[in-house]
mmCIF file of C-alpha atoms and ligand atoms in Angstrom:
data_model
loop_
_atom_site.group_PDB
_atom_site.id
_atom_site.type_symbol
_atom_site.label_atom_id
_atom_site.label_comp_id
_atom_site.label_asym_id
_atom_site.label_seq_id
_atom_site.Cartn_x
_atom_site.Cartn_y
_atom_site.Cartn_z
ATOM 1 C CA UNK A 1 -21.785 -10.008 3.925
ATOM 2 C CA UNK A 2 -25.213 -9.162 2.346
ATOM 3 C CA UNK A 3 -25.869 -6.687 5.079
ATOM 4 C CA UNK A 4 -22.853 -4.806 4.706
ATOM 5 C CA UNK A 5 -22.793 -1.909 2.193
ATOM 6 C CA UNK A 6 -19.915 0.014 2.760
ATOM 7 C CA UNK A 7 -16.487 -1.684 2.659
ATOM 8 C CA UNK A 8 -12.852 0.045 3.394
ATOM 9 C CA UNK A 9 -9.900 -2.500 2.631
ATOM 10 C CA UNK A 10 -6.494 -1.715 3.797
ATOM 11 C CA UNK A 11 -3.603 -3.903 2.107
ATOM 12 C CA UNK A 12 0.017 -4.124 3.152
ATOM 13 C CA UNK A 13 2.993 -6.167 1.828
ATOM 14 C CA UNK A 14 1.854 -9.812 3.025
ATOM 15 C CA UNK A 15 -0.761 -9.080 -0.144
ATOM 16 C CA UNK A 16 2.065 -9.260 -2.999
ATOM 17 C CA UNK A 17 4.357 -11.838 -0.586
ATOM 18 C CA UNK A 18 3.017 -14.442 -2.808
ATOM 19 C CA UNK A 19 3.609 -12.781 -6.346
ATOM 20 C CA UNK A 20 7.546 -13.168 -5.119
ATOM 21 C CA UNK A 21 7.605 -9.539 -3.784
ATOM 22 C CA UNK A 22 9.791 -9.539 -0.454
ATOM 23 C CA UNK A 23 7.746 -8.212 2.507
ATOM 24 C CA UNK A 24 9.349 -5.382 5.067
ATOM 25 C CA UNK A 25 9.628 -6.961 8.146
ATOM 26 C CA UNK A 26 9.657 -10.743 6.984
ATOM 27 C CA UNK A 27 13.182 -10.189 5.964
ATOM 28 C CA UNK A 28 14.076 -8.453 9.099
ATOM 29 C CA UNK A 29 13.473 -5.555 7.411
ATOM 30 C CA UNK A 30 16.994 -4.999 6.019
ATOM 31 C CA UNK A 31 17.808 -3.871 2.409
ATOM 32 C CA UNK A 32 21.715 -3.890 2.345
ATOM 33 C CA UNK A 33 22.018 -3.833 5.772
ATOM 34 C CA UNK A 34 20.006 -0.894 6.140
ATOM 35 C CA UNK A 35 16.893 -0.410 8.016
ATOM 36 C CA UNK A 36 13.914 0.633 5.488
ATOM 37 C CA UNK A 37 13.381 3.002 8.208
ATOM 38 C CA UNK A 38 16.875 4.916 7.651
ATOM 39 C CA UNK A 39 16.599 4.537 3.459
ATOM 40 C CA UNK A 40 12.579 5.630 3.263
ATOM 41 C CA UNK A 41 12.904 9.087 4.475
ATOM 42 C CA UNK A 42 13.802 12.668 2.982
ATOM 43 C CA UNK A 43 16.816 12.689 5.396
ATOM 44 C CA UNK A 44 18.542 9.796 3.584
ATOM 45 C CA UNK A 45 17.693 11.031 0.463
ATOM 46 C CA UNK A 46 19.028 14.571 1.071
ATOM 47 C CA UNK A 47 22.602 12.839 2.566
ATOM 48 C CA UNK A 48 23.006 10.000 -0.136
ATOM 49 C CA UNK A 49 20.477 10.440 -3.143
ATOM 50 C CA UNK A 50 22.066 7.493 -4.944
ATOM 51 C CA UNK A 51 21.756 4.916 -2.161
ATOM 52 C CA UNK A 52 18.067 5.741 -1.908
ATOM 53 C CA UNK A 53 17.646 5.618 -5.918
ATOM 54 C CA UNK A 54 19.567 2.492 -5.956
ATOM 55 C CA UNK A 55 16.899 1.165 -3.233
ATOM 56 C CA UNK A 56 13.871 1.988 -5.135
ATOM 57 C CA UNK A 57 15.700 0.892 -8.692
ATOM 58 C CA UNK A 58 16.107 -2.270 -7.397
ATOM 59 C CA UNK A 59 12.015 -2.779 -5.897
ATOM 60 C CA UNK A 60 10.879 -1.221 -8.956
ATOM 61 C CA UNK A 61 12.660 -3.714 -11.516
ATOM 62 C CA UNK A 62 11.307 -6.210 -9.217
ATOM 63 C CA UNK A 63 7.746 -5.037 -9.337
ATOM 64 C CA UNK A 64 8.268 -5.348 -13.397
ATOM 65 C CA UNK A 65 9.115 -8.772 -13.414
ATOM 66 C CA UNK A 66 6.024 -10.083 -11.178
ATOM 67 C CA UNK A 67 2.391 -10.581 -11.548
ATOM 68 C CA UNK A 68 -0.696 -10.267 -9.773
ATOM 69 C CA UNK A 69 -1.688 -13.520 -7.603
ATOM 70 C CA UNK A 70 -5.372 -14.949 -6.655
ATOM 71 C CA UNK A 71 -5.993 -12.248 -3.634
ATOM 72 C CA UNK A 72 -5.016 -9.444 -6.234
ATOM 73 C CA UNK A 73 -7.877 -10.853 -8.856
ATOM 74 C CA UNK A 74 -10.431 -11.581 -6.069
ATOM 75 C CA UNK A 75 -10.214 -7.818 -4.528
ATOM 76 C CA UNK A 76 -10.321 -6.604 -8.166
ATOM 77 C CA UNK A 77 -13.504 -8.820 -8.714
ATOM 78 C CA UNK A 78 -15.181 -7.322 -5.625
ATOM 79 C CA UNK A 79 -14.501 -3.629 -6.650
ATOM 80 C CA UNK A 80 -15.984 -4.381 -9.892
ATOM 81 C CA UNK A 81 -19.049 -6.168 -8.525
ATOM 82 C CA UNK A 82 -19.831 -4.957 -4.954
ATOM 83 C CA UNK A 83 -21.345 -1.769 -6.177
ATOM 84 C CA UNK A 84 -23.915 -3.627 -8.203
ATOM 85 C CA UNK A 85 -24.515 -6.303 -5.647
ATOM 86 C CA UNK A 86 -25.324 -4.211 -2.845
ATOM 87 C CA UNK A 87 -26.001 -0.408 -3.662
ATOM 88 C CA UNK A 88 -23.035 0.299 -1.418
ATOM 89 C CA UNK A 89 -19.572 1.412 -1.964
ATOM 90 C CA UNK A 90 -15.861 -0.555 -1.440
ATOM 91 C CA UNK A 91 -12.666 1.516 -1.231
ATOM 92 C CA UNK A 92 -9.301 -0.187 -1.921
ATOM 93 C CA UNK A 93 -6.473 1.248 -0.080
ATOM 94 C CA UNK A 94 -2.933 -0.083 -0.216
ATOM 95 C CA UNK A 95 -0.040 0.749 1.689
ATOM 96 C CA UNK A 96 2.155 -1.029 -1.119
ATOM 97 C CA UNK A 97 3.689 1.056 -3.684
ATOM 98 C CA UNK A 98 3.462 -1.952 -6.300
ATOM 99 C CA UNK A 99 1.231 -1.522 -9.283
ATOM 100 C CA UNK A 100 -0.299 -5.273 -8.504
ATOM 101 C CA UNK A 101 -3.826 -4.390 -7.218
ATOM 102 C CA UNK A 102 -3.780 -1.659 -10.425
ATOM 103 C CA UNK A 103 -2.909 -4.504 -13.227
ATOM 104 C CA UNK A 104 -5.252 -7.137 -11.485
ATOM 105 C CA UNK A 105 -8.320 -4.228 -11.765
ATOM 106 C CA UNK A 106 -7.330 -3.376 -15.053
ATOM 107 C CA UNK A 107 -9.363 -0.580 -16.706
ATOM 108 C CA UNK A 108 -12.613 -0.835 -14.667
ATOM 109 C CA UNK A 109 -14.693 2.422 -14.731
ATOM 110 C CA UNK A 110 -14.927 4.057 -11.217
ATOM 111 C CA UNK A 111 -12.922 1.588 -9.323
ATOM 112 C CA UNK A 112 -9.717 2.789 -8.568
ATOM 113 C CA UNK A 113 -6.722 1.548 -5.850
ATOM 114 C CA UNK A 114 -5.402 4.592 -3.406
ATOM 115 C CA UNK A 115 -2.109 4.214 -2.912
ATOM 116 C CA UNK A 116 -1.420 5.693 0.598
ATOM 117 C CA UNK A 117 2.270 5.554 0.462
ATOM 118 C CA UNK A 118 2.746 6.385 -3.341
ATOM 119 C CA UNK A 119 4.096 4.260 -6.329
ATOM 120 C CA UNK A 120 7.169 2.837 -7.767
ATOM 121 C CA UNK A 121 5.938 3.553 -11.034
ATOM 122 C CA UNK A 122 5.400 7.480 -10.482
ATOM 123 C CA UNK A 123 8.183 9.858 -10.634
ATOM 124 C CA UNK A 124 7.249 13.326 -8.728
ATOM 125 C CA UNK A 125 9.262 16.544 -10.088
ATOM 126 C CA UNK A 126 10.443 18.710 -6.848
ATOM 127 C CA UNK A 127 10.419 21.726 -8.898
ATOM 128 C CA UNK A 128 6.634 21.778 -10.474
ATOM 129 C CA UNK A 129 5.268 19.154 -8.247
ATOM 130 C CA UNK A 130 3.965 17.186 -11.340
ATOM 131 C CA UNK A 131 3.763 13.403 -11.117
ATOM 132 C CA UNK A 132 4.707 11.846 -14.157
ATOM 133 C CA UNK A 133 4.513 7.767 -14.954
ATOM 134 C CA UNK A 134 7.868 6.384 -14.737
ATOM 135 C CA UNK A 135 9.336 3.072 -15.429
ATOM 136 C CA UNK A 136 13.245 3.808 -15.737
ATOM 137 C CA UNK A 137 15.727 4.860 -12.927
ATOM 138 C CA UNK A 138 15.726 8.314 -11.940
ATOM 139 C CA UNK A 139 19.697 7.759 -10.579
ATOM 140 C CA UNK A 140 20.811 10.261 -13.444
ATOM 141 C CA UNK A 141 18.573 12.894 -12.811
ATOM 142 C CA UNK A 142 16.658 12.863 -15.703
ATOM 143 C CA UNK A 143 14.655 15.950 -16.829
ATOM 144 C CA UNK A 144 11.259 16.256 -15.565
ATOM 145 C CA UNK A 145 8.916 15.715 -18.576
ATOM 146 C CA UNK A 146 6.601 18.973 -17.575
ATOM 147 C CA UNK A 147 9.133 21.414 -16.626
ATOM 148 C CA UNK A 148 12.417 20.184 -17.828
ATOM 149 C CA UNK A 149 14.352 20.316 -14.009
ATOM 150 C CA UNK A 150 16.641 17.394 -13.213
ATOM 151 C CA UNK A 151 14.218 17.579 -10.202
ATOM 152 C CA UNK A 152 12.657 14.207 -10.372
ATOM 153 C CA UNK A 153 12.285 11.841 -6.917
ATOM 154 C CA UNK A 154 10.539 8.485 -6.490
ATOM 155 C CA UNK A 155 7.123 9.510 -5.847
ATOM 156 C CA UNK A 156 6.891 7.639 -2.284
ATOM 157 C CA UNK A 157 5.654 8.897 1.165
ATOM 158 C CA UNK A 158 8.764 8.373 3.289
ATOM 159 C CA UNK A 159 9.048 8.349 6.939
ATOM 160 C CA UNK A 160 8.029 11.446 8.292
ATOM 161 C CA UNK A 161 6.023 12.244 5.106
ATOM 162 C CA UNK A 162 2.143 12.702 4.741
ATOM 163 C CA UNK A 163 0.675 9.943 3.295
ATOM 164 C CA UNK A 164 -1.577 10.062 0.254
ATOM 165 C CA UNK A 165 -5.511 11.079 0.514
ATOM 166 C CA UNK A 166 -6.296 10.854 3.914
ATOM 167 C CA UNK A 167 -9.276 12.931 3.828
ATOM 168 C CA UNK A 168 -10.868 10.686 1.376
ATOM 169 C CA UNK A 169 -9.728 7.582 3.456
ATOM 170 C CA UNK A 170 -11.042 8.649 7.049
ATOM 171 C CA UNK A 171 -14.359 9.771 5.181
ATOM 172 C CA UNK A 172 -14.722 6.060 4.038
ATOM 173 C CA UNK A 173 -13.813 5.070 7.514
ATOM 174 C CA UNK A 174 -16.791 7.004 8.983
ATOM 175 C CA UNK A 175 -19.359 5.002 6.558
ATOM 176 C CA UNK A 176 -17.794 1.892 6.693
ATOM 177 C CA UNK A 177 -19.855 -0.979 7.837
ATOM 178 C CA UNK A 178 -17.195 -3.413 7.457
ATOM 179 C CA UNK A 179 -13.339 -2.388 7.715
ATOM 180 C CA UNK A 180 -10.844 -5.591 6.165
ATOM 181 C CA UNK A 181 -7.189 -5.152 6.724
ATOM 182 C CA UNK A 182 -5.075 -7.705 4.645
ATOM 183 C CA UNK A 183 -1.374 -8.494 4.784
ATOM 184 C CA UNK A 184 -0.027 -5.688 7.191
ATOM 185 C CA UNK A 185 1.806 -6.083 10.155
ATOM 186 C CA UNK A 186 -0.043 -3.153 11.736
ATOM 187 C CA UNK A 187 3.529 -1.447 12.352
ATOM 188 C CA UNK A 188 2.999 1.552 10.362
ATOM 189 C CA UNK A 189 0.687 4.738 11.227
ATOM 190 C CA UNK A 190 -1.445 6.220 10.336
ATOM 191 C CA UNK A 191 -2.566 3.236 8.324
ATOM 192 C CA UNK A 192 -2.373 0.679 11.803
ATOM 193 C CA UNK A 193 -4.592 2.846 13.310
ATOM 194 C CA UNK A 194 -7.676 2.898 10.620
ATOM 195 C CA UNK A 195 -9.178 -0.400 12.347
ATOM 196 C CA UNK A 196 -9.397 1.991 15.649
ATOM 197 C CA UNK A 197 -11.313 4.675 13.798
ATOM 198 C CA UNK A 198 -13.829 1.948 11.934
ATOM 199 C CA UNK A 199 -14.498 0.040 14.714
ATOM 200 C CA UNK A 200 -15.124 3.524 16.773
ATOM 201 C CA UNK A 201 -17.629 4.251 13.887
ATOM 202 C CA UNK A 202 -19.612 0.790 14.466
ATOM 203 C CA UNK A 203 -17.787 -1.069 11.547
ATOM 204 C CA UNK A 204 -17.136 -4.813 11.826
ATOM 205 C CA UNK A 205 -13.148 -5.261 11.810
ATOM 206 C CA UNK A 206 -11.818 -8.328 10.255
ATOM 207 C CA UNK A 207 -7.925 -9.212 9.581
ATOM 208 C CA UNK A 208 -6.352 -11.758 7.560
ATOM 209 C CA UNK A 209 -3.003 -12.082 7.879
ATOM 210 C CA UNK A 210 -0.559 -14.773 7.585
ATOM 211 C CA UNK A 211 -0.061 -14.531 11.341
ATOM 212 C CA UNK A 212 -1.469 -12.063 14.167
ATOM 213 C CA UNK A 213 -0.757 -8.960 13.676
ATOM 214 C CA UNK A 214 0.905 -5.997 16.163
ATOM 215 C CA UNK A 215 -3.072 -4.613 16.312
ATOM 216 C CA UNK A 216 -4.959 -8.143 16.049
ATOM 217 C CA UNK A 217 -6.863 -7.469 19.193
ATOM 218 C CA UNK A 218 -8.430 -4.661 17.673
ATOM 219 C CA UNK A 219 -10.192 -6.753 15.164
ATOM 220 C CA UNK A 220 -13.358 -8.135 15.741
ATOM 221 C CA UNK A 221 -12.141 -11.247 13.759
ATOM 222 C CA UNK A 222 -9.148 -12.755 12.306
ATOM 223 C CA UNK A 223 -8.543 -15.456 9.948
ATOM 224 C CA UNK A 224 -4.819 -16.682 9.653
ATOM 225 C CA UNK A 225 -3.260 -18.021 6.314
ATOM 226 C CA UNK A 226 -1.603 -17.079 3.378
ATOM 227 C CA UNK A 227 -3.710 -13.775 1.295
ATOM 228 C CA UNK A 228 -4.420 -16.724 -1.786
ATOM 229 C CA UNK A 229 -6.206 -18.693 0.280
ATOM 230 C CA UNK A 230 -7.973 -16.330 2.904
ATOM 231 C CA UNK A 231 -8.768 -13.555 0.250
ATOM 232 C CA UNK A 232 -10.699 -15.609 -2.139
ATOM 233 C CA UNK A 233 -12.569 -17.515 0.368
ATOM 234 C CA UNK A 234 -13.530 -13.857 2.028
ATOM 235 C CA UNK A 235 -14.653 -12.699 -1.286
ATOM 236 C CA UNK A 236 -16.894 -15.396 -2.439
HETATM 237 C C1 BV8 B 1 3.655 10.604 9.379
HETATM 238 C C2 BV8 B 1 7.311 3.896 1.511
HETATM 239 C C3 BV8 B 1 3.166 12.787 9.653
HETATM 240 C C4 BV8 B 1 8.448 3.569 1.689
HETATM 241 C C5 BV8 B 1 6.197 3.289 3.890
HETATM 242 C C6 BV8 B 1 8.685 8.138 15.257
HETATM 243 C C7 BV8 B 1 9.333 9.047 14.409
HETATM 244 C C8 BV8 B 1 9.093 9.310 13.319
HETATM 245 C C9 BV8 B 1 7.744 8.849 12.707
HETATM 246 C C10 BV8 B 1 7.017 8.515 13.257
HETATM 247 C C11 BV8 B 1 7.420 7.456 14.781
HETATM 248 N N1 BV8 B 1 6.724 6.725 15.447
HETATM 249 C C12 BV8 B 1 5.520 7.112 14.544
HETATM 250 C C13 BV8 B 1 5.374 7.409 13.215
HETATM 251 C C14 BV8 B 1 5.011 7.550 12.255
HETATM 252 C C15 BV8 B 1 5.613 6.732 11.419
HETATM 253 C C16 BV8 B 1 5.431 5.525 11.579
HETATM 254 O O1 BV8 B 1 4.743 4.808 11.994
HETATM 255 N N2 BV8 B 1 6.929 4.518 12.147
HETATM 256 C C17 BV8 B 1 6.661 3.462 12.631
HETATM 257 C C18 BV8 B 1 8.009 2.805 11.984
HETATM 258 C C19 BV8 B 1 6.709 3.403 13.889
HETATM 259 N N3 BV8 B 1 4.961 6.966 10.080
HETATM 260 C C20 BV8 B 1 4.977 8.143 9.212
HETATM 261 O O2 BV8 B 1 6.268 8.922 9.409
HETATM 262 C C21 BV8 B 1 4.005 8.278 8.185
HETATM 263 N N4 BV8 B 1 3.611 9.700 8.200
HETATM 264 O O3 BV8 B 1 3.321 9.846 10.354
HETATM 265 O O4 BV8 B 1 3.306 11.473 8.996
HETATM 266 C C22 BV8 B 1 2.872 13.857 9.353
HETATM 267 C C23 BV8 B 1 1.879 14.661 10.138
HETATM 268 C C24 BV8 B 1 1.628 15.895 9.810
HETATM 269 C C25 BV8 B 1 2.728 16.520 8.512
HETATM 270 C C26 BV8 B 1 3.408 15.511 7.887
HETATM 271 C C27 BV8 B 1 3.603 14.447 8.325
HETATM 272 C C28 BV8 B 1 4.573 7.674 6.818
HETATM 273 C C29 BV8 B 1 4.660 6.077 6.797
HETATM 274 C C30 BV8 B 1 4.947 6.108 5.221
HETATM 275 C C31 BV8 B 1 5.988 5.112 5.263
HETATM 276 N N5 BV8 B 1 6.701 4.744 3.868
HETATM 277 N N6 BV8 B 1 6.347 2.818 2.589
HETATM 278 C C32 BV8 B 1 8.757 2.351 0.748
HETATM 279 O O5 BV8 B 1 7.811 1.455 0.543
HETATM 280 O O6 BV8 B 1 9.846 2.387 0.603
HETATM 281 S S1 BV8 B 1 5.874 2.381 5.032
HETATM 282 C C33 BV8 B 1 6.249 0.929 4.738
HETATM 283 O O7 BV8 B 1 5.891 -0.183 5.632
HETATM 284 C C34 BV8 B 1 5.578 0.195 3.494
HETATM 285 O O8 BV8 B 1 4.470 1.088 2.879
HETATM 286 C C35 BV8 B 1 4.588 -0.905 4.300
HETATM 287 O O9 BV8 B 1 3.380 -0.838 3.634
HETATM 288 C C36 BV8 B 1 4.533 -0.405 5.713
HETATM 289 C C37 BV8 B 1 4.154 -1.434 6.515
HETATM 290 O O10 BV8 B 1 4.559 -2.596 6.278
HETATM 291 P P1 BV8 B 1 3.545 -3.816 5.726
HETATM 292 O O11 BV8 B 1 3.260 -3.451 4.606
HETATM 293 O O12 BV8 B 1 2.530 -3.956 6.773
HETATM 294 O O13 BV8 B 1 4.745 -5.162 5.808
HETATM 295 P P2 BV8 B 1 5.276 -5.962 6.509
HETATM 296 O O14 BV8 B 1 6.733 -6.581 6.148
HETATM 297 O O15 BV8 B 1 5.367 -4.878 7.984
HETATM 298 O O16 BV8 B 1 3.699 -6.671 7.002
HETATM 299 C C38 BV8 B 1 3.839 -7.851 6.165
HETATM 300 C C39 BV8 B 1 2.822 -8.757 6.834
HETATM 301 O O17 BV8 B 1 2.235 -9.807 5.649
HETATM 302 C C40 BV8 B 1 2.867 -9.335 8.128
HETATM 303 O O18 BV8 B 1 2.078 -9.503 9.012
HETATM 304 C C41 BV8 B 1 2.993 -10.887 7.518
HETATM 305 O O19 BV8 B 1 2.601 -11.929 8.667
HETATM 306 C C42 BV8 B 1 1.942 -10.794 6.459
HETATM 307 N N7 BV8 B 1 2.297 -11.855 5.404
HETATM 308 C C43 BV8 B 1 3.488 -12.359 4.814
HETATM 309 N N8 BV8 B 1 3.193 -13.022 3.703
HETATM 310 C C44 BV8 B 1 1.922 -13.240 3.896
HETATM 311 C C45 BV8 B 1 1.546 -12.271 4.621
HETATM 312 N N9 BV8 B 1 -0.246 -12.282 5.038
HETATM 313 C C46 BV8 B 1 -1.129 -13.045 4.099
HETATM 314 N N10 BV8 B 1 -0.369 -13.681 3.039
HETATM 315 C C47 BV8 B 1 0.955 -13.864 2.611
HETATM 316 N N11 BV8 B 1 1.468 -14.536 1.942
#
């Protein structure tokens, strides 16, 4: 990896699977007989807010009970060491809404995790637009800490909503020498299209996944196996 300077990494639910957080599509993508695509939408929230609040309460509680795994720790090590080692940059973008990458990274100056699909541990006030760190249920419409309105929703990017920080992500993809996709099925856009952008810009592209993803043919290279084995081996 020495000739590489700028790296963009995209992770999905597969990187958290061995920590005990279920992926979306391995369990058939169902929750209480609802397709995730049918619950994680603004329309579902408007139609049945309590169903959506329960969906996120259940998953937030699960996140608070699990720990980062060897893949999260290896990526955090890369984030801390790569800039000094290479004079380049590493951007970690995750589709995951858990905080396992953040906990593995700890308080590392400069390094951060870009949560393009939002975060379980954040609440978004639809009255004043404030985001607040939040670990409790939202189902009883608690007042927004900033404006006091009972207008908090999960700070999660639902289907049909614009993912966060896309400008920064595309700017990094344009500069990337290496794009690595870890633990994602390549089912959801725009994330599933990042490999094409990186490749068009001349980056080498690598997939680390349990099995070939939907976009596996777009990658220069693929290594299949559990993330706790493939990711530390790649980072070393
Ligand atoms: C947007 C938050 C535009 C929710 C998520 C038709 C109609 C409407 C929309 C669309 C459409 N066609 C396309 C779209 C766009 C849509 C989309 O892509 N839909 C899909 C279903 C076709 N996308 C959107 O709506 C996005 N927004 O397009 O906005 C726009 C433009 C202008 C202005 C406004 C808007 C927003 C998408 C974000 C949705 N939110 N998450 C929540 O979490 O509750 S997406 C959700 O799926 C998760 O974030 C998750 O990350 C993501 C993808 O899933 P994966 O992470 O890949 O997980 P999955 O289970 O699928 O795969 C796991 C993989 O890991 C597997 O490959 C498995 O083999 C592997 N694995 C398992 N174990 C391991 C492992 N690998 C390694 N080790 C292991 N141990």
